[in-house]
């Protein structure tokens, strides 16, 4: 107990988790910040050189590189693993194996950190703390402990300095992407910028442990409605921005299926209940545990306990409704419904008129590829990646909440394939959605949709009335102008313009021939070689214009055939 009492440990709240806001102000703080950034950049370059990235990266080398670069790049790799429009599929599969494991924090650092956070001796809070950690990740470390009141708890302590390190890395990544965008004008740079911004949002939510405590309390309330699902109970009075104290869960990890079978558990039943509850979290509640890897799922006394609520996802009503519509659209092989679901997914009302046919054509290919498969044969990771690539190709920006759902489902599918092979995720989710479509739930869902659409329609109507009032005022003052563009009609109009020009030139040619013939028979002087000069000039000009018309028709016809051939190719 002497090691954890903390009587002699000084209480230092500034500098323990990075440079404070006040210290960053002033020239000295800015110089230190620049020097730290330069040192980190030099370290990143040394690590990159160690992996010989100049000579090319293999999927395994990239994964090892991200692991060596630290927790920020582990998160980048986890995000990139679901962005197959940026990286090839082989790289995405390898990056999905990234785990944020790290070397343990020394026990003395853990106790001094706790003493600094609480500002009082630890023996007034804990009767004991196990010096051997339960787990050590890049962001935090977990120890088993016992409160003075007798409860067994798990204490999650954030690594000192991790906030400053990750914020610095993200700042460097932002600068690198900004610099690259000056030289590479492509959607790839824009997508990578989106990855960095998604990383920043994830970082902000994960480093605030008070938010994790709030997530635990909210998810615990959700679990109270189910006998087979649970999560640790938090102790809010002991939770800070850098420490989470929660109930200790003693059970069998899902990563040990043989031990579960030996204890009499049915793996298929576990998998079915787990996925069905995830369908409830995503489709019905819109609040879900977003990191379902085996280490975060523990079986205790017949219940599935989900731990580590640092990463959660939230969906609004529109997104949940779009998810359900897309599931049934694939099953019905209904491309227009899938298109509308995807557009609602992305928060877009409708596609551009000229792009919509191409979107439908691409969705037809997706439906034909996946819609005819049995649910047991459907690879959800491949399906999700295909839809993501299609969305990126058509400029549909999919929000972070949707990509989080996709990552969650792919992680779940990999978990089932490895540990619970008899359970099928797509079949379970489809059955859940179909079962939930009872008469009462349908009426409730339709009422909700009607309410959402009514709200959108009302706001649209009010906006239209406001715009019409402005337009009316401009009309009465003679200030209204109309700019009309016939979308998709540029080529037909150009062809019509060419036809009119050729017809005009043909009439001129005919007029020259007729006029020259009249002058010829009238023998208007002067005459050269028996032909009036005016008539000769008329014939020459008419001949030149005739040749020009024929050549113009041939050249433009060949150009049109070339464009059509390139379009088909």
Coordinates of C-alpha atoms in Angstrom, one line a residue:
X1 CA 0.0 0.0 0.0
X2 CA 2.9 2.4 0.6
X3 CA 3.6 2.5 -3.2
X4 CA 0.1 3.7 -3.9
X5 CA -0.6 6.0 -1.0
X6 CA 0.8 9.0 -2.8
X7 CA 1.4 11.1 0.3
X8 CA 4.8 12.4 -1.0
X9 CA 3.7 12.7 -4.6
X10 CA 3.4 16.3 -5.7
X11 CA 0.1 17.3 -7.3
X12 CA 0.9 18.5 -10.8
X13 CA -2.1 19.2 -13.0
X14 CA -0.2 21.4 -15.5
X15 CA 2.1 19.5 -17.8
X16 CA 1.0 16.0 -16.8
X17 CA -1.1 15.5 -19.9
X18 CA 0.6 18.0 -22.2
X19 CA 1.3 21.7 -22.5
X20 CA -1.5 23.8 -20.9
X21 CA -3.4 26.5 -22.8
X22 CA -1.8 29.3 -20.9
X23 CA 1.7 28.0 -21.4
X24 CA 1.3 27.9 -25.2
X25 CA 0.7 31.6 -25.2
X26 CA 3.8 33.7 -25.6
X27 CA 7.0 33.3 -27.7
X28 CA 8.6 30.7 -25.4
X29 CA 5.5 28.4 -25.7
X30 CA 5.4 28.8 -29.5
X31 CA 9.1 28.0 -29.9
X32 CA 8.7 24.9 -27.8
X33 CA 5.7 23.8 -29.9
X34 CA 7.6 24.3 -33.1
X35 CA 10.7 22.4 -31.8
X36 CA 8.5 19.6 -30.6
X37 CA 6.8 19.4 -33.9
X38 CA 10.1 19.4 -35.8
X39 CA 11.4 16.6 -33.5
X40 CA 8.3 14.5 -34.1
X41 CA 8.5 15.1 -37.9
X42 CA 12.2 14.0 -37.9
X43 CA 11.2 10.9 -35.9
X44 CA 8.5 10.1 -38.4
X45 CA 10.9 10.4 -41.3
X46 CA 13.5 8.1 -39.6
X47 CA 10.8 5.5 -39.0
X48 CA 9.6 5.7 -42.6
X49 CA 13.2 5.4 -43.9
X50 CA 13.6 2.2 -41.8
X51 CA 10.8 0.6 -43.8
X52 CA 12.2 1.7 -47.2
X53 CA 8.9 3.2 -48.3
X54 CA 10.6 4.9 -51.2
X55 CA 10.9 1.5 -52.9
X56 CA 7.3 0.7 -52.4
X57 CA 4.9 -0.5 -49.7
X58 CA 3.4 -3.9 -49.3
X59 CA 0.2 -4.3 -47.2
X60 CA 2.2 -5.9 -44.3
X61 CA 4.9 -3.2 -44.5
X62 CA 2.3 -0.5 -44.3
X63 CA 0.7 -2.1 -41.3
X64 CA 4.0 -2.5 -39.5
X65 CA 4.9 1.1 -40.4
X66 CA 1.7 2.5 -38.9
X67 CA 2.3 0.4 -35.7
X68 CA 5.8 1.8 -35.4
X69 CA 4.6 5.4 -35.9
X70 CA 2.4 5.2 -32.9
X71 CA -1.3 5.5 -31.8
X72 CA -2.2 8.3 -34.2
X73 CA -1.3 6.3 -37.2
X74 CA -2.8 3.1 -35.8
X75 CA -6.1 5.1 -35.9
X76 CA -5.4 6.3 -39.4
X77 CA -4.9 2.8 -40.5
X78 CA -8.1 1.6 -38.9
X79 CA -10.0 4.4 -40.7
X80 CA -8.2 3.7 -44.1
X81 CA -9.1 0.0 -43.8
X82 CA -12.7 1.0 -44.7
X83 CA -11.7 3.4 -47.5
X84 CA -11.2 1.0 -50.4
X85 CA -11.7 4.0 -52.8
X86 CA -8.3 5.2 -51.5
X87 CA -6.3 2.0 -51.0
X88 CA -6.5 -1.3 -52.8
X89 CA -8.5 -4.1 -51.2
X90 CA -5.3 -6.1 -50.1
X91 CA -4.1 -3.0 -48.1
X92 CA -7.6 -2.5 -46.5
X93 CA -7.7 -6.2 -45.4
X94 CA -4.2 -6.0 -43.8
X95 CA -4.9 -2.6 -42.1
X96 CA -8.0 -4.1 -40.5
X97 CA -5.7 -6.2 -38.4
X98 CA -4.3 -3.2 -36.6
X99 CA -4.7 -3.2 -32.8
X100 CA -3.7 -0.4 -30.5
X101 CA -1.6 -2.6 -28.1
X102 CA 1.4 -0.9 -26.5
X103 CA 4.1 -1.5 -23.9
X104 CA 2.8 -1.1 -20.3
X105 CA 3.1 2.1 -18.4
X106 CA 5.3 1.7 -15.2
X107 CA 3.2 1.2 -12.1
X108 CA 4.8 4.2 -10.4
X109 CA 3.6 6.4 -13.3
X110 CA 0.1 5.0 -12.9
X111 CA -0.1 5.8 -9.2
X112 CA 1.4 9.2 -9.5
X113 CA -1.1 10.0 -12.4
X114 CA -4.0 8.9 -10.2
X115 CA -2.8 10.9 -7.2
X116 CA -2.5 14.0 -9.4
X117 CA -5.9 13.5 -10.9
X118 CA -7.7 13.1 -7.5
X119 CA -5.5 15.5 -5.5
X120 CA -5.7 13.2 -2.4
X121 CA -4.0 10.0 -1.1
X122 CA -5.1 7.0 -3.1
X123 CA -5.7 4.9 0.1
X124 CA -8.7 7.0 0.7
X125 CA -10.2 5.7 -2.6
X126 CA -8.7 2.3 -3.2
X127 CA -7.9 -0.4 -0.7
X128 CA -5.7 -2.1 -3.3
X129 CA -4.6 -1.8 -6.9
X130 CA -3.1 -4.7 -8.9
X131 CA 0.3 -3.5 -10.2
X132 CA 0.0 -5.9 -13.2
X133 CA -2.3 -4.3 -15.9
X134 CA -5.3 -6.1 -17.3
X135 CA -4.5 -4.5 -20.7
X136 CA -2.3 -1.8 -22.1
X137 CA -3.3 0.1 -25.2
X138 CA -1.8 3.1 -27.0
X139 CA -4.3 5.5 -25.4
X140 CA -4.7 4.1 -21.9
X141 CA -3.9 1.2 -19.5
X142 CA -6.4 -0.7 -17.3
X143 CA -5.7 -2.1 -13.8
X144 CA -7.9 -4.1 -11.5
X145 CA -8.6 -2.5 -8.1
X146 CA -10.8 -2.6 -5.0
X147 CA -12.6 0.4 -3.6
X148 CA -12.5 1.1 0.1
X149 CA -16.2 0.4 0.0
X150 CA -15.4 -3.2 -1.2
X151 CA -16.4 -3.2 -4.9
X152 CA -14.1 -4.7 -7.5
X153 CA -13.4 -2.1 -10.2
X154 CA -11.4 -1.6 -13.4
X155 CA -9.4 1.6 -13.5
X156 CA -8.6 3.0 -16.9
X157 CA -5.8 5.5 -16.8
X158 CA -4.8 7.7 -19.8
X159 CA -1.2 7.6 -20.9
X160 CA 0.6 10.9 -19.8
X161 CA 1.3 13.1 -22.8
X162 CA -0.8 11.1 -25.2
X163 CA -3.1 14.0 -25.9
X164 CA -0.3 16.3 -26.9
X165 CA 1.4 13.6 -29.0
X166 CA -1.8 12.8 -31.0
X167 CA -2.8 16.4 -31.5
X168 CA 0.7 17.1 -32.8
X169 CA 0.6 14.2 -35.2
X170 CA -2.8 15.3 -36.5
X171 CA -1.5 18.8 -37.0
X172 CA 1.5 17.4 -39.0
X173 CA -0.9 15.3 -41.1
X174 CA -3.1 18.3 -41.8
X175 CA -0.1 20.2 -43.0
X176 CA 1.2 17.4 -45.2
X177 CA -2.3 16.9 -46.8
X178 CA -2.5 20.7 -47.4
X179 CA 0.9 20.7 -49.0
X180 CA 0.1 17.7 -51.2
X181 CA -3.1 19.3 -52.4
X182 CA -1.2 22.1 -54.0
X183 CA 0.5 19.7 -56.4
X184 CA -2.0 16.8 -56.7
X185 CA -5.3 18.0 -58.0
X186 CA -7.3 14.8 -57.4
X187 CA -10.2 13.5 -55.2
X188 CA -7.6 11.2 -53.5
X189 CA -6.2 14.2 -51.6
X190 CA -9.7 15.4 -50.7
X191 CA -10.5 11.9 -49.4
X192 CA -7.3 11.7 -47.3
X193 CA -8.2 15.1 -45.9
X194 CA -11.6 13.7 -44.9
X195 CA -9.7 10.8 -43.2
X196 CA -7.6 13.3 -41.2
X197 CA -10.7 15.2 -40.1
X198 CA -12.5 12.0 -39.1
X199 CA -9.3 11.1 -37.1
X200 CA -9.6 14.5 -35.3
X201 CA -13.2 13.9 -34.4
X202 CA -12.4 10.4 -33.1
X203 CA -9.4 11.7 -31.1
X204 CA -11.5 14.4 -29.5
X205 CA -14.2 11.9 -28.3
X206 CA -11.7 9.2 -27.2
X207 CA -9.4 11.3 -25.1
X208 CA -12.2 12.7 -23.0
X209 CA -12.8 9.9 -20.5
X210 CA -15.7 11.8 -18.9
X211 CA -17.5 11.3 -22.2
X212 CA -16.7 7.6 -22.0
X213 CA -18.2 7.5 -18.5
X214 CA -21.4 9.1 -19.9
X215 CA -21.5 6.5 -22.8
X216 CA -21.3 3.7 -20.2
X217 CA -24.2 5.2 -18.2
X218 CA -26.3 5.6 -21.4
X219 CA -25.5 2.1 -22.6
X220 CA -26.1 0.6 -19.2
X221 CA -29.6 2.1 -19.4
X222 CA -30.1 0.5 -22.8
X223 CA -28.9 -2.9 -21.4
X224 CA -31.5 -2.9 -18.6
X225 CA -34.1 -3.9 -21.2
X226 CA -32.3 -7.1 -22.1
X227 CA -31.4 -10.1 -20.0
X228 CA -28.6 -11.3 -22.2
X229 CA -26.7 -8.1 -22.9
X230 CA -24.8 -5.9 -20.3
X231 CA -21.9 -3.4 -19.9
X232 CA -19.9 -2.3 -16.9
X233 CA -21.4 0.1 -14.4
X234 CA -19.5 3.4 -14.2
X235 CA -18.6 5.3 -11.0
X236 CA -19.1 8.9 -12.2
X237 CA -17.8 10.4 -8.9
X238 CA -14.4 8.8 -9.6
X239 CA -14.3 9.6 -13.3
X240 CA -12.2 12.5 -14.7
X241 CA -11.0 13.6 -18.1
X242 CA -8.1 11.1 -17.8
X243 CA -9.4 8.3 -15.6
X244 CA -12.5 6.0 -15.8
X245 CA -13.5 3.8 -12.9
X246 CA -16.0 1.1 -13.8
X247 CA -17.3 -2.2 -12.6
X248 CA -14.7 -5.1 -13.0
X249 CA -16.1 -7.8 -15.4
X250 CA -14.8 -11.3 -14.6
X251 CA -15.7 -13.7 -17.4
X252 CA -14.5 -15.5 -20.5
X253 CA -13.4 -13.4 -23.5
X254 CA -15.0 -14.2 -26.9
X255 CA -11.5 -14.8 -28.2
X256 CA -11.5 -18.1 -26.3
X257 CA -14.3 -20.1 -28.0
X258 CA -12.9 -23.5 -26.8
X259 CA -13.2 -22.4 -23.2
X260 CA -16.8 -21.1 -23.8
X261 CA -17.8 -24.5 -25.3
X262 CA -16.1 -26.3 -22.3
X263 CA -18.3 -24.2 -20.0
X264 CA -21.5 -25.3 -21.8
X265 CA -22.1 -22.2 -24.0
X266 CA -23.6 -22.5 -27.5
X267 CA -21.4 -20.4 -29.8
X268 CA -24.2 -20.0 -32.5
X269 CA -26.6 -18.7 -29.8
X270 CA -24.0 -16.2 -28.6
X271 CA -23.3 -15.0 -32.2
X272 CA -27.0 -14.7 -33.0
X273 CA -27.9 -12.8 -29.9
X274 CA -24.8 -10.6 -30.3
X275 CA -25.6 -9.6 -33.9
X276 CA -29.4 -9.3 -33.2
X277 CA -28.6 -6.9 -30.4
X278 CA -26.3 -4.9 -32.6
X279 CA -29.1 -4.6 -35.1
X280 CA -31.2 -3.2 -32.3
X281 CA -28.5 -0.8 -31.4
X282 CA -27.9 0.4 -34.9
X283 CA -31.4 0.2 -36.6
X284 CA -33.7 0.9 -33.6
X285 CA -31.7 2.8 -31.0
X286 CA -29.3 4.7 -33.2
X287 CA -26.6 4.4 -30.4
X288 CA -24.1 1.6 -30.7
X289 CA -20.8 0.1 -29.4
X290 CA -18.5 0.9 -32.3
X291 CA -15.5 -1.3 -31.5
X292 CA -16.7 -5.0 -31.3
X293 CA -13.4 -6.8 -31.4
X294 CA -13.1 -10.1 -29.4
X295 CA -11.2 -8.5 -26.5
X296 CA -14.2 -6.1 -25.9
X297 CA -16.8 -8.9 -25.6
X298 CA -16.9 -11.0 -22.4
X299 CA -19.3 -13.8 -21.5
X300 CA -20.3 -13.7 -17.9
X301 CA -23.1 -15.7 -16.2
X302 CA -24.9 -16.3 -19.5
X303 CA -24.8 -12.6 -20.5
X304 CA -22.8 -10.9 -23.3
X305 CA -20.9 -8.0 -21.7
X306 CA -19.6 -5.2 -24.0
X307 CA -16.7 -3.3 -22.5
X308 CA -14.7 -0.2 -23.6
X309 CA -17.4 2.4 -24.6
X310 CA -14.7 4.9 -25.7
X311 CA -15.9 4.6 -29.3
X312 CA -19.6 4.8 -29.9
X313 CA -21.7 5.7 -33.0
X314 CA -24.9 7.7 -33.2
X315 CA -27.4 7.7 -36.1
X316 CA -30.3 10.0 -36.7
X317 CA -33.8 8.9 -37.8
X318 CA -33.2 9.6 -41.5
X319 CA -30.0 7.5 -41.5
X320 CA -31.6 4.6 -39.7
X321 CA -34.5 4.6 -42.1
X322 CA -32.2 4.7 -45.1
X323 CA -30.3 1.7 -43.7
X324 CA -33.4 -0.4 -43.5
X325 CA -34.5 0.6 -47.0
X326 CA -31.1 -0.3 -48.5
X327 CA -31.2 -3.7 -46.9
X328 CA -34.6 -4.6 -48.4
X329 CA -33.6 -2.9 -51.8
X330 CA -30.7 -5.3 -52.3
X331 CA -32.9 -8.3 -51.4
X332 CA -35.6 -7.1 -53.9
X333 CA -32.9 -6.2 -56.5
X334 CA -34.4 -2.7 -56.7
X335 CA -31.7 -0.4 -58.0
X336 CA -33.9 2.9 -57.8
X337 CA -34.8 2.2 -54.2
X338 CA -31.1 1.4 -53.4
X339 CA -30.1 4.7 -55.1
X340 CA -32.6 6.7 -53.1
X341 CA -31.4 5.0 -49.9
X342 CA -27.8 5.8 -50.7
X343 CA -28.7 9.4 -51.4
X344 CA -30.6 9.7 -48.1
X345 CA -27.7 7.9 -46.5
X346 CA -25.4 10.7 -47.7
X347 CA -27.8 13.4 -46.7
X348 CA -28.6 14.3 -50.3
X349 CA -32.1 14.7 -51.6
X350 CA -31.5 13.7 -55.2
X351 CA -28.7 13.1 -57.6
X352 CA -27.9 15.6 -60.4
X353 CA -30.1 15.0 -63.4
X354 CA -27.3 14.2 -65.7
X355 CA -25.6 11.8 -63.2
X356 CA -28.6 9.9 -62.1
X357 CA -28.7 7.4 -65.0
X358 CA -25.0 6.6 -64.5
X359 CA -25.7 6.1 -60.7
X360 CA -28.5 3.7 -61.5
X361 CA -26.3 1.8 -64.0
X362 CA -23.6 1.3 -61.4
X363 CA -26.1 0.3 -58.7
X364 CA -27.6 -2.2 -61.2
X365 CA -24.1 -3.8 -61.3
X366 CA -23.9 -3.9 -57.5
X367 CA -27.4 -5.4 -57.2
X368 CA -26.7 -8.0 -59.9
X369 CA -23.5 -8.9 -58.1
X370 CA -24.8 -9.2 -54.5
X371 CA -28.6 -9.4 -54.8
X372 CA -28.6 -12.9 -56.3
X373 CA -26.4 -14.4 -53.6
X374 CA -27.7 -16.4 -50.7
X375 CA -27.4 -14.4 -47.5
X376 CA -25.0 -17.1 -46.2
X377 CA -22.6 -16.4 -49.2
X378 CA -22.8 -12.6 -49.0
X379 CA -19.5 -11.0 -48.0
X380 CA -20.6 -7.9 -46.2
X381 CA -17.1 -6.3 -46.2
X382 CA -17.0 -6.6 -50.0
X383 CA -20.5 -5.3 -50.4
X384 CA -19.9 -2.3 -48.1
X385 CA -16.6 -1.5 -49.9
X386 CA -18.4 -1.7 -53.3
X387 CA -21.1 0.8 -52.1
X388 CA -18.4 3.1 -50.7
X389 CA -16.4 3.1 -53.9
X390 CA -19.6 3.8 -55.9
X391 CA -20.5 6.7 -53.6
X392 CA -17.0 8.2 -53.9
X393 CA -17.1 7.8 -57.7
X394 CA -20.4 9.8 -57.9
X395 CA -19.3 12.5 -55.5
X396 CA -21.7 11.4 -52.7
X397 CA -20.1 12.3 -49.4
X398 CA -20.9 9.6 -46.9
X399 CA -20.9 11.0 -43.3
X400 CA -18.6 9.6 -40.6
X401 CA -21.5 7.9 -38.7
X402 CA -22.2 5.8 -41.8
X403 CA -18.5 4.7 -42.2
X404 CA -18.5 3.9 -38.5
X405 CA -21.5 1.6 -39.1
X406 CA -19.7 0.0 -42.0
X407 CA -16.5 -0.6 -39.9
X408 CA -18.6 -2.0 -37.1
X409 CA -20.4 -4.5 -39.3
X410 CA -17.1 -5.6 -41.0
X411 CA -15.5 -6.1 -37.6
X412 CA -18.5 -8.1 -36.5
X413 CA -18.4 -10.3 -39.6
X414 CA -14.7 -11.0 -39.1
X415 CA -15.4 -11.9 -35.5
X416 CA -18.1 -14.3 -36.4
X417 CA -16.0 -15.9 -39.2
X418 CA -13.1 -16.5 -36.8
X419 CA -14.9 -17.4 -33.5
X420 CA -18.6 -18.1 -34.3
X421 CA -18.6 -19.5 -37.9
X422 CA -22.1 -21.0 -37.7
X423 CA -23.8 -17.5 -37.3
X424 CA -24.5 -15.4 -40.4
X425 CA -24.5 -11.6 -39.8
X426 CA -26.5 -10.7 -42.9
X427 CA -29.2 -13.3 -42.3
X428 CA -29.6 -12.2 -38.6
X429 CA -29.8 -8.5 -39.5
X430 CA -32.3 -9.1 -42.3
X431 CA -34.4 -11.3 -40.0
X432 CA -34.3 -8.6 -37.3
X433 CA -35.4 -5.9 -39.7
X434 CA -38.2 -8.1 -41.1
X435 CA -39.4 -9.2 -37.7
X436 CA -39.5 -5.6 -36.5
X437 CA -41.8 -4.7 -39.3
X438 CA -45.0 -5.7 -37.4
X439 CA -48.2 -3.7 -38.0
X440 CA -47.6 -1.5 -35.0
X441 CA -44.0 -0.9 -35.7
X442 CA -44.7 -0.2 -39.4
X443 CA -47.3 2.4 -38.4
X444 CA -44.9 3.9 -35.9
X445 CA -42.1 4.0 -38.4
X446 CA -44.3 5.5 -41.1
X447 CA -45.6 8.1 -38.7
X448 CA -42.0 9.0 -37.9
X449 CA -41.1 9.2 -41.6
X450 CA -44.1 11.3 -42.2
X451 CA -43.1 13.6 -39.4
X452 CA -39.6 13.9 -40.7
X453 CA -40.7 14.5 -44.3
X454 CA -43.4 16.9 -43.1
X455 CA -40.8 18.9 -41.2
X456 CA -38.6 19.0 -44.2
X457 CA -41.5 20.0 -46.5
X458 CA -42.7 22.7 -44.1
X459 CA -39.3 24.3 -43.9
X460 CA -39.0 24.0 -47.7
X461 CA -42.4 25.6 -48.2
X462 CA -41.5 28.4 -45.8
X463 CA -38.2 29.0 -47.6
X464 CA -40.0 29.0 -51.0
X465 CA -42.5 31.5 -49.8
X466 CA -39.7 33.8 -48.5
X467 CA -37.9 33.4 -51.9
X468 CA -41.1 34.1 -53.8
X469 CA -41.7 37.3 -51.8
X470 CA -38.2 38.5 -52.8
X471 CA -38.8 37.5 -56.4
X472 CA -42.1 39.4 -56.5
X473 CA -40.5 42.5 -55.2
X474 CA -37.8 42.3 -57.8
X475 CA -40.3 41.7 -60.5
X476 CA -42.4 44.7 -59.6
X477 CA -39.2 46.9 -59.7
X478 CA -38.1 45.5 -63.0
X479 CA -35.0 43.9 -61.4
X480 CA -35.8 40.2 -62.0
X481 CA -33.7 38.3 -64.6
X482 CA -34.0 34.7 -65.6
X483 CA -31.0 32.5 -66.4
X484 CA -32.2 29.3 -68.0
X485 CA -29.9 26.3 -68.7
X486 CA -31.1 23.2 -70.4
X487 CA -29.1 20.6 -68.5
X488 CA -27.8 17.7 -70.6
X489 CA -28.9 19.4 -74.0
X490 CA -25.6 21.0 -75.0
X491 CA -24.7 18.4 -77.6
X492 CA -28.1 18.3 -79.4
X493 CA -28.2 22.1 -79.5
X494 CA -24.7 22.2 -81.0
X495 CA -25.7 19.7 -83.6
X496 CA -28.8 21.8 -84.4
X497 CA -26.6 24.9 -84.7
X498 CA -24.3 23.1 -87.1
X499 CA -27.3 22.0 -89.2
X500 CA -28.6 25.5 -89.5
X501 CA -25.2 26.9 -90.4
X502 CA -24.7 24.3 -93.1
X503 CA -28.2 24.9 -94.5
X504 CA -27.5 28.7 -94.6
X505 CA -24.2 28.1 -96.4
X506 CA -25.9 25.7 -98.9
X507 CA -28.5 28.4 -99.7
X508 CA -25.7 30.9 -100.3
X509 CA -23.9 28.4 -102.6
X510 CA -27.1 27.7 -104.5
X511 CA -27.7 31.5 -104.8
X512 CA -24.2 32.0 -106.2
X513 CA -24.6 29.2 -108.8
X514 CA -28.0 30.5 -109.9
X515 CA -26.8 34.2 -110.0
X516 CA -23.6 33.3 -111.8
X517 CA -25.6 31.3 -114.4
X518 CA -27.9 34.3 -115.0
X519 CA -24.9 36.6 -115.5
X520 CA -23.3 34.1 -117.8
X521 CA -26.3 33.9 -120.1
X522 CA -26.8 37.7 -120.0
X523 CA -23.2 38.1 -121.3
X524 CA -22.4 40.9 -118.8
X525 CA -19.1 42.5 -119.6
X526 CA -16.2 42.4 -119.1
X527 CA -15.7 38.9 -120.6
X528 CA -12.6 36.6 -120.3
X529 CA -12.4 33.5 -122.5
X530 CA -16.0 33.9 -123.3
X531 CA -17.1 33.9 -119.6
X532 CA -18.2 37.1 -117.8
X533 CA -15.7 37.9 -114.9
X534 CA -18.5 38.4 -112.4
X535 CA -19.9 34.9 -113.3
X536 CA -16.5 33.3 -113.0
X537 CA -15.9 34.8 -109.6
X538 CA -19.3 33.5 -108.5
X539 CA -18.6 30.0 -109.7
X540 CA -15.2 29.9 -107.9
X541 CA -16.6 31.1 -104.6
X542 CA -19.5 28.7 -104.8
X543 CA -17.1 25.8 -105.5
X544 CA -14.9 26.7 -102.6
X545 CA -17.9 27.0 -100.2
X546 CA -19.2 23.6 -101.5
X547 CA -15.9 21.9 -100.8
X548 CA -15.7 23.5 -97.3
X549 CA -19.2 22.2 -96.4
X550 CA -18.4 18.7 -97.5
X551 CA -15.1 18.7 -95.5
X552 CA -16.8 20.1 -92.4
X553 CA -19.4 17.3 -92.5
X554 CA -16.8 14.6 -92.9
X555 CA -14.5 15.9 -90.1
X556 CA -17.3 16.4 -87.6
X557 CA -18.8 13.0 -88.4
X558 CA -15.5 11.3 -87.7
X559 CA -15.0 13.2 -84.5
X560 CA -18.5 12.2 -83.3
X561 CA -17.7 8.5 -84.1
X562 CA -14.4 8.8 -82.2
X563 CA -16.2 10.3 -79.1
X564 CA -18.8 7.5 -79.1
X565 CA -16.2 4.8 -79.4
X566 CA -14.2 6.3 -76.5
X567 CA -17.3 6.5 -74.4
X568 CA -18.2 2.9 -75.0
X569 CA -14.6 1.8 -74.2

